[in-house]
PDB file of C-alpha atoms in Angstrom:
ATOM      1  CA  MET A   1      24.925 -30.056   1.941  1.00  0.00           C
ATOM      2  CA  ASP A   2      27.459 -30.689   0.159  1.00  0.00           C
ATOM      3  CA  ARG A   3      26.087 -31.685  -4.449  1.00  0.00           C
ATOM      4  CA  GLY A   4      25.989 -35.141  -3.932  1.00  0.00           C
ATOM      5  CA  SER A   5      23.744 -34.896  -0.858  1.00  0.00           C
ATOM      6  CA  ALA A   6      21.665 -32.776  -2.363  1.00  0.00           C
ATOM      7  CA  SER A   7      21.332 -35.243  -5.094  1.00  0.00           C
ATOM      8  CA  ALA A   8      20.471 -37.500  -3.268  1.00  0.00           C
ATOM      9  CA  ALA A   9      17.902 -35.278  -0.771  1.00  0.00           C
ATOM     10  CA  GLY A  10      16.482 -34.109  -4.405  1.00  0.00           C
ATOM     11  CA  ARG A  11      15.446 -37.084  -6.248  1.00  0.00           C
ATOM     12  CA  ARG A  12      11.612 -36.793  -5.198  1.00  0.00           C
ATOM     13  CA  VAL A  13       9.607 -33.719  -3.974  1.00  0.00           C
ATOM     14  CA  PRO A  14       8.697 -34.396  -0.142  1.00  0.00           C
ATOM     15  CA  ARG A  15       5.073 -35.616   0.688  1.00  0.00           C
ATOM     16  CA  GLY A  16       4.516 -32.198   3.124  1.00  0.00           C
ATOM     17  CA  LEU A  17       5.464 -30.152   0.138  1.00  0.00           C
ATOM     18  CA  PHE A  18       3.512 -31.989  -2.684  1.00  0.00           C
ATOM     19  CA  GLY A  19       1.077 -31.236  -0.053  1.00  0.00           C
ATOM     20  CA  ALA A  20       1.489 -27.601   0.234  1.00  0.00           C
ATOM     21  CA  LEU A  21       1.411 -27.644  -3.526  1.00  0.00           C
ATOM     22  CA  VAL A  22      -2.009 -29.196  -3.571  1.00  0.00           C
ATOM     23  CA  ALA A  23      -3.231 -26.891  -1.114  1.00  0.00           C
ATOM     24  CA  PHE A  24      -1.875 -24.107  -2.585  1.00  0.00           C
ATOM     25  CA  LEU A  25      -3.717 -24.893  -5.661  1.00  0.00           C
ATOM     26  CA  LEU A  26      -6.804 -26.415  -5.037  1.00  0.00           C
ATOM     27  CA  LEU A  27      -7.795 -24.300  -1.143  1.00  0.00           C
ATOM     28  CA  SER A  28      -6.546 -21.158  -1.137  1.00  0.00           C
ATOM     29  CA  PRO A  29      -7.514 -17.751  -2.826  1.00  0.00           C
ATOM     30  CA  PHE A  30      -4.138 -17.517  -4.555  1.00  0.00           C
ATOM     31  CA  PRO A  31      -3.162 -17.786  -8.947  1.00  0.00           C
ATOM     32  CA  GLY A  32      -2.170 -21.017  -9.760  1.00  0.00           C
ATOM     33  CA  LEU A  33       0.130 -19.410 -12.318  1.00  0.00           C
ATOM     34  CA  LEU A  34       1.871 -17.317  -9.076  1.00  0.00           C
ATOM     35  CA  VAL A  35       3.322 -20.660  -8.138  1.00  0.00           C
ATOM     36  CA  ALA A  36       3.861 -22.064 -12.233  1.00  0.00           C
ATOM     37  CA  LEU A  37       5.601 -19.258 -13.370  1.00  0.00           C
ATOM     38  CA  PRO A  38       8.591 -19.111 -10.968  1.00  0.00           C
ATOM     39  CA  LEU A  39       8.841 -23.859 -11.197  1.00  0.00           C
ATOM     40  CA  ALA A  40       9.314 -23.255 -14.339  1.00  0.00           C
ATOM     41  CA  ALA A  41      11.634 -20.000 -14.415  1.00  0.00           C
ATOM     42  CA  LEU A  42      13.706 -21.494 -11.851  1.00  0.00           C
ATOM     43  CA  LEU A  43      13.873 -25.029 -13.775  1.00  0.00           C
ATOM     44  CA  LEU A  44      14.885 -23.686 -17.007  1.00  0.00           C
ATOM     45  CA  GLN A  45      17.816 -20.932 -15.355  1.00  0.00           C
ATOM     46  CA  ALA A  46      18.829 -25.181 -13.969  1.00  0.00           C
ATOM     47  CA  ARG A  47      19.780 -25.959 -17.110  1.00  0.00           C
ATOM     48  CA  PRO A  48      17.406 -29.439 -17.283  1.00  0.00           C
ATOM     49  CA  GLY A  49      18.792 -31.947 -18.708  1.00  0.00           C
ATOM     50  CA  SER A  50      16.094 -35.369 -17.935  1.00  0.00           C
ATOM     51  CA  LEU A  51      12.814 -36.717 -18.281  1.00  0.00           C
ATOM     52  CA  ARG A  52      12.249 -35.708 -14.798  1.00  0.00           C
ATOM     53  CA  GLU A  53      12.660 -32.171 -15.220  1.00  0.00           C
ATOM     54  CA  TRP A  54      11.107 -31.248 -18.734  1.00  0.00           C
ATOM     55  CA  SER A  55       7.784 -33.206 -17.190  1.00  0.00           C
ATOM     56  CA  TRP A  56       7.492 -30.947 -14.253  1.00  0.00           C
ATOM     57  CA  ILE A  57       8.373 -28.167 -17.127  1.00  0.00           C
ATOM     58  CA  GLY A  58       5.911 -29.914 -19.174  1.00  0.00           C
ATOM     59  CA  ALA A  59       2.981 -29.653 -16.168  1.00  0.00           C
ATOM     60  CA  THR A  60       3.539 -26.063 -15.255  1.00  0.00           C
ATOM     61  CA  ALA A  61       2.680 -24.944 -18.676  1.00  0.00           C
ATOM     62  CA  LEU A  62      -0.463 -26.544 -18.356  1.00  0.00           C
ATOM     63  CA  LEU A  63      -0.939 -25.440 -15.117  1.00  0.00           C
ATOM     64  CA  VAL A  64      -0.564 -21.578 -16.239  1.00  0.00           C
ATOM     65  CA  SER A  65      -2.705 -22.600 -19.853  1.00  0.00           C
ATOM     66  CA  ILE A  66      -5.667 -23.987 -17.475  1.00  0.00           C
ATOM     67  CA  SER A  67      -4.997 -20.786 -15.612  1.00  0.00           C
ATOM     68  CA  LEU A  68      -5.932 -18.265 -17.899  1.00  0.00           C
ATOM     69  CA  ALA A  69      -8.859 -20.489 -19.716  1.00  0.00           C
ATOM     70  CA  GLY A  70     -12.281 -18.591 -19.674  1.00  0.00           C
ATOM     71  CA  GLY A  71     -11.690 -15.078 -21.564  1.00  0.00           C
ATOM     72  CA  ARG A  72      -9.498 -12.464 -20.850  1.00  0.00           C
ATOM     73  CA  ASP A  73     -10.394  -9.263 -18.890  1.00  0.00           C
ATOM     74  CA  LEU A  74      -8.175  -6.389 -17.110  1.00  0.00           C
ATOM     75  CA  ALA A  75      -7.846  -8.579 -14.290  1.00  0.00           C
ATOM     76  CA  ARG A  76      -6.159 -11.179 -15.620  1.00  0.00           C
ATOM     77  CA  ASP A  77      -4.761  -9.352 -18.270  1.00  0.00           C
ATOM     78  CA  LEU A  78      -3.511  -7.613 -15.091  1.00  0.00           C
ATOM     79  CA  LEU A  79      -2.503 -10.635 -12.768  1.00  0.00           C
ATOM     80  CA  LEU A  80      -0.404 -12.058 -16.074  1.00  0.00           C
ATOM     81  CA  GLY A  81       1.036  -8.682 -16.363  1.00  0.00           C
ATOM     82  CA  TYR A  82       2.406  -9.445 -12.668  1.00  0.00           C
ATOM     83  CA  GLY A  83       3.342 -13.431 -13.091  1.00  0.00           C
ATOM     84  CA  VAL A  84       5.202 -12.174 -15.526  1.00  0.00           C
ATOM     85  CA  THR A  85       7.041  -9.038 -13.319  1.00  0.00           C
ATOM     86  CA  PHE A  86       7.457 -10.652 -10.601  1.00  0.00           C
ATOM     87  CA  THR A  87       9.380 -14.375 -12.349  1.00  0.00           C
ATOM     88  CA  ALA A  88      11.313 -11.851 -13.572  1.00  0.00           C
ATOM     89  CA  ALA A  89      12.327 -10.337 -10.322  1.00  0.00           C
ATOM     90  CA  VAL A  90      12.377 -13.301  -8.464  1.00  0.00           C
ATOM     91  CA  ILE A  91      15.075 -14.592 -11.435  1.00  0.00           C
ATOM     92  CA  LEU A  92      17.042 -11.872 -11.721  1.00  0.00           C
ATOM     93  CA  LEU A  93      17.679 -11.204  -7.648  1.00  0.00           C
ATOM     94  CA  SER A  94      18.195 -15.204  -7.299  1.00  0.00           C
ATOM     95  CA  ARG A  95      21.119 -14.669  -9.671  1.00  0.00           C
ATOM     96  CA  PHE A  96      22.541 -11.224  -8.350  1.00  0.00           C
ATOM     97  CA  SER A  97      21.746 -11.267  -4.875  1.00  0.00           C
ATOM     98  CA  PRO A  98      22.677 -13.796  -3.241  1.00  0.00           C
ATOM     99  CA  GLY A  99      20.721 -14.868  -0.189  1.00  0.00           C
ATOM    100  CA  PRO A 100      17.994 -15.946   2.540  1.00  0.00           C
ATOM    101  CA  ALA A 101      15.029 -16.558  -0.305  1.00  0.00           C
ATOM    102  CA  PHE A 102      12.359 -14.940   1.720  1.00  0.00           C
ATOM    103  CA  PRO A 103      13.348 -11.173   1.813  1.00  0.00           C
ATOM    104  CA  ARG A 104      14.330 -11.249  -1.586  1.00  0.00           C
ATOM    105  CA  VAL A 105      11.194 -13.329  -3.413  1.00  0.00           C
ATOM    106  CA  ALA A 106       9.155 -10.845  -0.828  1.00  0.00           C
ATOM    107  CA  VAL A 107      11.197  -7.637  -2.844  1.00  0.00           C
ATOM    108  CA  ALA A 108       9.964  -9.636  -5.443  1.00  0.00           C
ATOM    109  CA  ALA A 109       6.742  -9.826  -4.750  1.00  0.00           C
ATOM    110  CA  VAL A 110       6.375  -6.338  -3.348  1.00  0.00           C
ATOM    111  CA  ASP A 111       8.228  -4.276  -5.908  1.00  0.00           C
ATOM    112  CA  SER A 112       6.166  -6.474  -8.962  1.00  0.00           C
ATOM    113  CA  ALA A 113       3.113  -4.764  -7.382  1.00  0.00           C
ATOM    114  CA  THR A 114       3.830  -1.717  -6.925  1.00  0.00           C
ATOM    115  CA  LEU A 115       5.135  -1.734 -10.867  1.00  0.00           C
ATOM    116  CA  ILE A 116       1.961  -2.796 -11.865  1.00  0.00           C
ATOM    117  CA  CYS A 117      -0.125  -0.557  -9.711  1.00  0.00           C
ATOM    118  CA  VAL A 118       2.237   2.420 -11.051  1.00  0.00           C
ATOM    119  CA  LEU A 119       1.192   1.720 -14.717  1.00  0.00           C
ATOM    120  CA  VAL A 120      -2.564   1.298 -14.051  1.00  0.00           C
ATOM    121  CA  TRP A 121      -1.833   4.617 -12.283  1.00  0.00           C
ATOM    122  CA  ALA A 122      -0.584   5.916 -15.559  1.00  0.00           C
ATOM    123  CA  LEU A 123      -2.585   4.713 -18.155  1.00  0.00           C
ATOM    124  CA  GLY A 124      -5.607   5.769 -16.336  1.00  0.00           C
ATOM    125  CA  LEU A 125      -7.455   2.711 -14.996  1.00  0.00           C
ATOM    126  CA  PRO A 126      -9.875   3.230 -13.392  1.00  0.00           C
ATOM    127  CA  TRP A 127     -10.017   0.714  -9.638  1.00  0.00           C
ATOM    128  CA  THR A 128     -13.192  -0.083  -9.527  1.00  0.00           C
ATOM    129  CA  GLU A 129     -13.524  -1.307 -13.065  1.00  0.00           C
ATOM    130  CA  LEU A 130     -11.074  -3.837 -11.922  1.00  0.00           C
ATOM    131  CA  ARG A 131     -12.265  -4.713  -9.124  1.00  0.00           C
ATOM    132  CA  ALA A 132     -16.185  -5.801 -10.995  1.00  0.00           C
ATOM    133  CA  ALA A 133     -14.306  -7.584 -13.348  1.00  0.00           C
ATOM    134  CA  VAL A 134     -12.667  -9.784 -10.633  1.00  0.00           C
ATOM    135  CA  ASP A 135     -15.618  -9.755  -8.711  1.00  0.00           C
ATOM    136  CA  ALA A 136     -17.530 -10.957 -11.582  1.00  0.00           C
ATOM    137  CA  ARG A 137     -15.167 -13.588 -12.647  1.00  0.00           C
ATOM    138  CA  TRP A 138     -15.391 -15.574  -8.486  1.00  0.00           C
ATOM    139  CA  GLN A 139     -19.030 -14.744  -8.474  1.00  0.00           C
ATOM    140  CA  ALA A 140     -19.810 -17.105 -11.426  1.00  0.00           C
ATOM    141  CA  GLN A 141     -17.085 -19.418  -9.976  1.00  0.00           C
ATOM    142  CA  LEU A 142     -18.955 -18.422  -6.965  1.00  0.00           C
ATOM    143  CA  ALA A 143     -22.380 -19.575  -8.852  1.00  0.00           C
ATOM    144  CA  GLU A 144     -20.756 -22.895  -9.893  1.00  0.00           C
ATOM    145  CA  GLY A 145     -20.034 -24.132  -6.506  1.00  0.00           C
ATOM    146  CA  LEU A 146     -23.272 -23.128  -5.647  1.00  0.00           C
ATOM    147  CA  ALA A 147     -25.009 -25.547  -8.044  1.00  0.00           C
ATOM    148  CA  PHE A 148     -23.450 -28.134  -6.901  1.00  0.00           C
ATOM    149  CA  TRP A 149     -22.791 -27.614  -3.180  1.00  0.00           C
ATOM    150  CA  ARG A 150     -26.781 -26.902  -1.183  1.00  0.00           C
ATOM    151  CA  PHE A 151     -26.837 -23.920   0.990  1.00  0.00           C
ATOM    152  CA  SER A 152     -29.604 -21.793   2.566  1.00  0.00           C
ATOM    153  CA  ALA A 153     -30.033 -18.304   1.382  1.00  0.00           C
ATOM    154  CA  GLY A 154     -29.177 -16.714   4.337  1.00  0.00           C
ATOM    155  CA  GLU A 155     -25.801 -19.051   3.591  1.00  0.00           C
ATOM    156  CA  ALA A 156     -24.953 -18.385  -0.311  1.00  0.00           C
ATOM    157  CA  GLU A 157     -25.743 -14.215   0.621  1.00  0.00           C
ATOM    158  CA  THR A 158     -22.777 -14.343   3.436  1.00  0.00           C
ATOM    159  CA  LEU A 159     -20.561 -15.856   0.694  1.00  0.00           C
ATOM    160  CA  ARG A 160     -21.192 -13.237  -1.956  1.00  0.00           C
ATOM    161  CA  ARG A 161     -20.533 -10.690   0.745  1.00  0.00           C
ATOM    162  CA  ALA A 162     -17.311 -12.834   1.049  1.00  0.00           C
ATOM    163  CA  VAL A 163     -16.586 -12.493  -2.233  1.00  0.00           C
ATOM    164  CA  SER A 164     -17.772  -9.187  -2.593  1.00  0.00           C
ATOM    165  CA  ALA A 165     -14.917  -8.421   0.443  1.00  0.00           C
ATOM    166  CA  LEU A 166     -12.144 -10.917  -0.624  1.00  0.00           C
ATOM    167  CA  ALA A 167     -12.492  -8.176  -4.345  1.00  0.00           C
ATOM    168  CA  ARG A 168     -11.746  -5.315  -2.362  1.00  0.00           C
ATOM    169  CA  VAL A 169      -7.931  -6.297  -1.280  1.00  0.00           C
ATOM    170  CA  TYR A 170      -7.449  -8.523  -4.648  1.00  0.00           C
ATOM    171  CA  PRO A 171      -4.402  -6.649  -4.800  1.00  0.00           C
ATOM    172  CA  ALA A 172      -3.280  -7.839  -1.188  1.00  0.00           C
ATOM    173  CA  ILE A 173      -3.597 -11.303  -2.168  1.00  0.00           C
ATOM    174  CA  VAL A 174      -2.033 -11.275  -5.300  1.00  0.00           C
ATOM    175  CA  VAL A 175       1.363  -9.592  -3.290  1.00  0.00           C
ATOM    176  CA  LEU A 176       0.271 -13.010  -0.800  1.00  0.00           C
ATOM    177  CA  GLY A 177      -0.505 -15.137  -3.342  1.00  0.00           C
ATOM    178  CA  GLY A 178       3.282 -14.270  -5.276  1.00  0.00           C
ATOM    179  CA  ILE A 179       5.287 -14.373  -1.317  1.00  0.00           C
ATOM    180  CA  ALA A 180       3.831 -18.281  -0.675  1.00  0.00           C
ATOM    181  CA  GLY A 181       3.845 -19.275  -4.325  1.00  0.00           C
ATOM    182  CA  GLY A 182       7.567 -17.964  -5.237  1.00  0.00           C
ATOM    183  CA  MET A 183       9.570 -19.228  -2.133  1.00  0.00           C
ATOM    184  CA  LEU A 184       7.251 -23.698  -2.604  1.00  0.00           C
ATOM    185  CA  ALA A 185       8.490 -22.434  -6.615  1.00  0.00           C
ATOM    186  CA  ARG A 186      11.801 -22.391  -4.850  1.00  0.00           C
ATOM    187  CA  SER A 187      11.795 -25.285  -2.639  1.00  0.00           C
ATOM    188  CA  LEU A 188      10.126 -27.958  -5.324  1.00  0.00           C
ATOM    189  CA  ALA A 189      12.857 -26.271  -7.940  1.00  0.00           C
ATOM    190  CA  TRP A 190      15.773 -27.432  -5.819  1.00  0.00           C
ATOM    191  CA  HIS A 191      14.471 -31.122  -4.507  1.00  0.00           C
ATOM    192  CA  ILE A 192      13.064 -31.406  -8.461  1.00  0.00           C
ATOM    193  CA  THR A 193      16.626 -30.662  -9.916  1.00  0.00           C
ATOM    194  CA  GLY A 194      18.387 -32.400  -6.463  1.00  0.00           C
ATOM    195  CA  GLY A 195      19.859 -29.018  -5.128  1.00  0.00           C
ATOM    196  CA  ARG A 196      21.599 -26.749  -8.166  1.00  0.00           C
ATOM    197  CA  ILE A 197      19.802 -24.772  -7.000  1.00  0.00           C
ATOM    198  CA  ASP A 198      21.353 -21.471  -4.236  1.00  0.00           C
ATOM    199  CA  PRO A 199      20.338 -21.565  -1.281  1.00  0.00           C
ATOM    200  CA  GLU A 200      18.909 -25.458   0.061  1.00  0.00           C
ATOM    201  CA  PRO A 201      15.487 -24.618   1.731  1.00  0.00           C
ATOM    202  CA  GLY A 202      14.593 -24.607   5.436  1.00  0.00           C
ATOM    203  CA  ARG A 203      11.980 -26.310   6.930  1.00  0.00           C
ATOM    204  CA  PHE A 204       8.392 -24.152   7.355  1.00  0.00           C
ATOM    205  CA  ARG A 205       8.509 -24.184  10.820  1.00  0.00           C
ATOM    206  CA  ASP A 206      11.874 -22.376  11.126  1.00  0.00           C
ATOM    207  CA  PHE A 207      10.130 -19.354   9.020  1.00  0.00           C
ATOM    208  CA  GLN A 208      10.453 -16.274  10.931  1.00  0.00           C
ATOM    209  CA  PHE A 209      11.698 -12.580  10.145  1.00  0.00           C
ATOM    210  CA  ASN A 210      13.322  -8.960  11.314  1.00  0.00           C
ATOM    211  CA  ASP A 211      10.951  -8.458  14.564  1.00  0.00           C
ATOM    212  CA  HIS A 212      11.301  -4.624  14.331  1.00  0.00           C
ATOM    213  CA  LEU A 213       8.732  -5.347  10.379  1.00  0.00           C
ATOM    214  CA  ILE A 214       6.559  -5.019  13.124  1.00  0.00           C
ATOM    215  CA  TRP A 215       6.460  -1.330  13.444  1.00  0.00           C
ATOM    216  CA  GLY A 216       6.085  -1.634   9.460  1.00  0.00           C
ATOM    217  CA  ALA A 217       2.331  -3.333  10.584  1.00  0.00           C
ATOM    218  CA  ILE A 218       1.684  -1.135  13.322  1.00  0.00           C
ATOM    219  CA  VAL A 219       2.304   2.263  11.089  1.00  0.00           C
ATOM    220  CA  THR A 220      -0.234   0.898   8.041  1.00  0.00           C
ATOM    221  CA  LEU A 221      -3.037  -0.458  10.890  1.00  0.00           C
ATOM    222  CA  GLY A 222      -2.559   3.524  12.391  1.00  0.00           C
ATOM    223  CA  LEU A 223      -2.582   4.790   7.812  1.00  0.00           C
ATOM    224  CA  VAL A 224      -6.270   2.649   7.566  1.00  0.00           C
ATOM    225  CA  LEU A 225      -7.594   3.870  11.160  1.00  0.00           C
ATOM    226  CA  ALA A 226      -6.900   7.166   9.654  1.00  0.00           C
ATOM    227  CA  PRO A 227      -9.569   9.150   7.587  1.00  0.00           C
ATOM    228  CA  LEU A 228      -7.806   9.427   3.994  1.00  0.00           C
ATOM    229  CA  ALA A 229      -8.737   9.944   1.298  1.00  0.00           C
ATOM    230  CA  GLN A 230      -9.102   7.418  -2.092  1.00  0.00           C
ATOM    231  CA  PRO A 231      -6.923   5.064  -3.789  1.00  0.00           C
ATOM    232  CA  TRP A 232      -4.725   5.787  -0.653  1.00  0.00           C
ATOM    233  CA  SER A 233      -7.553   4.384   2.157  1.00  0.00           C
ATOM    234  CA  LEU A 234      -7.569   1.381   0.110  1.00  0.00           C
ATOM    235  CA  LEU A 235      -4.030   0.939  -0.717  1.00  0.00           C
ATOM    236  CA  ALA A 236      -3.203   0.951   3.110  1.00  0.00           C
ATOM    237  CA  LEU A 237      -5.858  -1.555   3.371  1.00  0.00           C
ATOM    238  CA  ASN A 238      -4.169  -3.928   1.394  1.00  0.00           C
ATOM    239  CA  LEU A 239      -1.234  -3.356   3.143  1.00  0.00           C
ATOM    240  CA  LEU A 240      -1.959  -3.817   6.449  1.00  0.00           C
ATOM    241  CA  VAL A 241      -4.087  -7.385   4.749  1.00  0.00           C
ATOM    242  CA  VAL A 242      -0.386  -7.698   3.428  1.00  0.00           C
ATOM    243  CA  TRP A 243       1.314  -7.917   6.782  1.00  0.00           C
ATOM    244  CA  ALA A 244      -1.406 -10.161   8.299  1.00  0.00           C
ATOM    245  CA  GLY A 245      -1.199 -12.608   5.661  1.00  0.00           C
ATOM    246  CA  VAL A 246       2.938 -12.524   6.075  1.00  0.00           C
ATOM    247  CA  TYR A 247       2.518 -12.790  10.651  1.00  0.00           C
ATOM    248  CA  ALA A 248      -0.189 -15.400  10.011  1.00  0.00           C
ATOM    249  CA  ALA A 249       2.089 -17.712   8.490  1.00  0.00           C
ATOM    250  CA  ARG A 250       4.836 -16.859  11.188  1.00  0.00           C
ATOM    251  CA  GLY A 251       2.216 -17.523  13.552  1.00  0.00           C
ATOM    252  CA  MET A 252       1.627 -21.227  11.225  1.00  0.00           C
ATOM    253  CA  ALA A 253       5.352 -21.743  11.632  1.00  0.00           C
ATOM    254  CA  VAL A 254       5.221 -21.537  15.994  1.00  0.00           C
ATOM    255  CA  ALA A 255       2.407 -22.875  16.003  1.00  0.00           C
ATOM    256  CA  MET A 256       4.248 -26.357  13.929  1.00  0.00           C
ATOM    257  CA  THR A 257       6.532 -26.709  16.057  1.00  0.00           C
ATOM    258  CA  ILE A 258       4.446 -26.602  19.142  1.00  0.00           C
ATOM    259  CA  LEU A 259       1.948 -29.555  17.549  1.00  0.00           C
ATOM    260  CA  ALA A 260       5.196 -31.832  16.132  1.00  0.00           C
ATOM    261  CA  ARG A 261       4.687 -33.178  19.973  1.00  0.00           C
ATOM    262  CA  TRP A 262       1.472 -33.684  19.156  1.00  0.00           C
ATOM    263  CA  SER A 263      -0.309 -37.207  18.250  1.00  0.00           C
ATOM    264  CA  LEU A 264      -1.209 -37.452  14.709  1.00  0.00           C
ATOM    265  CA  SER A 265      -4.723 -37.569  15.819  1.00  0.00           C
ATOM    266  CA  LEU A 266      -4.908 -34.695  17.877  1.00  0.00           C
ATOM    267  CA  ARG A 267      -3.729 -32.556  15.703  1.00  0.00           C
ATOM    268  CA  LEU A 268      -5.737 -34.026  12.320  1.00  0.00           C
ATOM    269  CA  ALA A 269      -8.715 -33.031  14.504  1.00  0.00           C
ATOM    270  CA  LEU A 270      -7.232 -29.194  15.294  1.00  0.00           C
ATOM    271  CA  CYS A 271      -6.615 -29.043  11.200  1.00  0.00           C
ATOM    272  CA  ILE A 272     -10.336 -29.942  10.447  1.00  0.00           C
ATOM    273  CA  SER A 273     -11.731 -27.854  13.330  1.00  0.00           C
ATOM    274  CA  GLY A 274      -9.450 -24.816  12.184  1.00  0.00           C
ATOM    275  CA  ALA A 275     -10.548 -25.929   8.762  1.00  0.00           C
ATOM    276  CA  LEU A 276     -14.558 -24.710  10.070  1.00  0.00           C
ATOM    277  CA  LEU A 277     -13.299 -21.898  12.054  1.00  0.00           C
ATOM    278  CA  LEU A 278     -11.447 -20.442  10.252  1.00  0.00           C
ATOM    279  CA  PRO A 279     -12.061 -16.328  10.463  1.00  0.00           C
ATOM    280  CA  TYR A 280     -11.523 -17.062  13.759  1.00  0.00           C
ATOM    281  CA  ALA A 281      -7.960 -19.269  12.860  1.00  0.00           C
ATOM    282  CA  ALA A 282      -6.393 -17.611  11.142  1.00  0.00           C
ATOM    283  CA  GLY A 283      -6.839 -13.942  13.823  1.00  0.00           C
ATOM    284  CA  ALA A 284      -5.712 -16.507  16.058  1.00  0.00           C
ATOM    285  CA  LEU A 285      -2.362 -17.412  13.698  1.00  0.00           C
ATOM    286  CA  MET A 286      -2.031 -13.728  13.135  1.00  0.00           C
ATOM    287  CA  LEU A 287      -1.823 -13.058  16.883  1.00  0.00           C
ATOM    288  CA  VAL A 288       0.601 -15.777  17.905  1.00  0.00           C
ATOM    289  CA  GLY A 289       3.049 -14.680  15.008  1.00  0.00           C
ATOM    290  CA  ILE A 290       2.525 -11.028  16.081  1.00  0.00           C
ATOM    291  CA  ALA A 291       3.545 -12.582  19.956  1.00  0.00           C
ATOM    292  CA  ASP A 292       6.600 -13.679  18.074  1.00  0.00           C
ATOM    293  CA  THR A 293       7.873 -10.818  17.795  1.00  0.00           C
ATOM    294  CA  TRP A 294       8.809 -10.186  21.044  1.00  0.00           C
ATOM    295  CA  LEU A 295       8.364 -14.013  23.199  1.00  0.00           C
ATOM    296  CA  ASP A 296      10.390 -15.689  20.459  1.00  0.00           C
ATOM    297  CA  LEU A 297       7.361 -18.310  21.011  1.00  0.00           C
ATOM    298  CA  ARG A 298       9.644 -21.491  19.539  1.00  0.00           C
ATOM    299  CA  ARG A 299      12.244 -21.419  21.793  1.00  0.00           C
ATOM    300  CA  ILE A 300       9.405 -21.364  24.613  1.00  0.00           C
ATOM    301  CA  GLN A 301       9.331 -25.143  24.619  1.00  0.00           C
ATOM    302  CA  PRO A 302       8.501 -27.982  27.578  1.00  0.00           C
ATOM    303  CA  PRO A 303      10.675 -30.147  29.294  1.00  0.00           C
ATOM    304  CA  THR A 304       8.891 -33.277  28.984  1.00  0.00           C
ATOM    305  CA  GLN A 305       9.333 -35.649  25.928  1.00  0.00           C
ATOM    306  CA  GLY A 306       7.411 -38.338  24.291  1.00  0.00           C
ATOM    307  CA  VAL A 307       4.278 -37.349  23.066  1.00  0.00           C
ATOM    308  CA  ILE A 308       0.895 -35.815  23.984  1.00  0.00           C
ATOM    309  CA  SER A 309      -1.644 -37.712  22.998  1.00  0.00           C
TER     310      SER A 309
END
């Protein structure tokens, strides 16, 4: 696409992309600053010259301020350090390593997490303290939600245990949030700037990556099953969660390709069912993403035409 047509395409953010931003901020467990910081940096890198671009930068600054509100603790400080490091890595790779966006964003997310882990180890910060800080903050937010939404005592206890389990894999959640936030920020920045940021974002339904990476996931699963001592067993568990999230995203891309032929009512019904059965839906998407490694499911399309209703 030439610059003229890119500018025309970049006059507005597509509704689907804006919906993905809203879902990232309101429905996902990912910190909002992991999309706000790289988006602001990418817009500044493109040298904003319009009120629209400066408005988006102002909105990202406000979002970062909201994300950091509520007091400081160890987990919040490390998250801010990760966000700044990740954003710097995204900008550097964008400038000096041209190519597809996903590998660069993934490398930036993993390398930044590795750097923060080395820093935590060098400073002698205990993981138990970090996990306790995350768990306490999330439990406080859950308590506010439970005060608004009425749940039975058993359901509330189940939610508290789920939050504690998520706190155990907080590093994996941050890495996945960096990957998702970085990709979302690049797509938003491309549309906001009228295509002044390369490369042009592709469709999410076409999302895929090197098939040989499945062996990394298999080796990680073996490490999780092996009787490793701490902190190596916890590190392997977090890495496995990252693999699961990446393959679930690939499975979602496959599902979107298949569901494109379905009517809107059927797609809405399936989305609502998936939201109600989220753990099972996420597991199913992960299996679909793994199967796509060998079967290339997006090429297996029925020859019939029209919309399935």
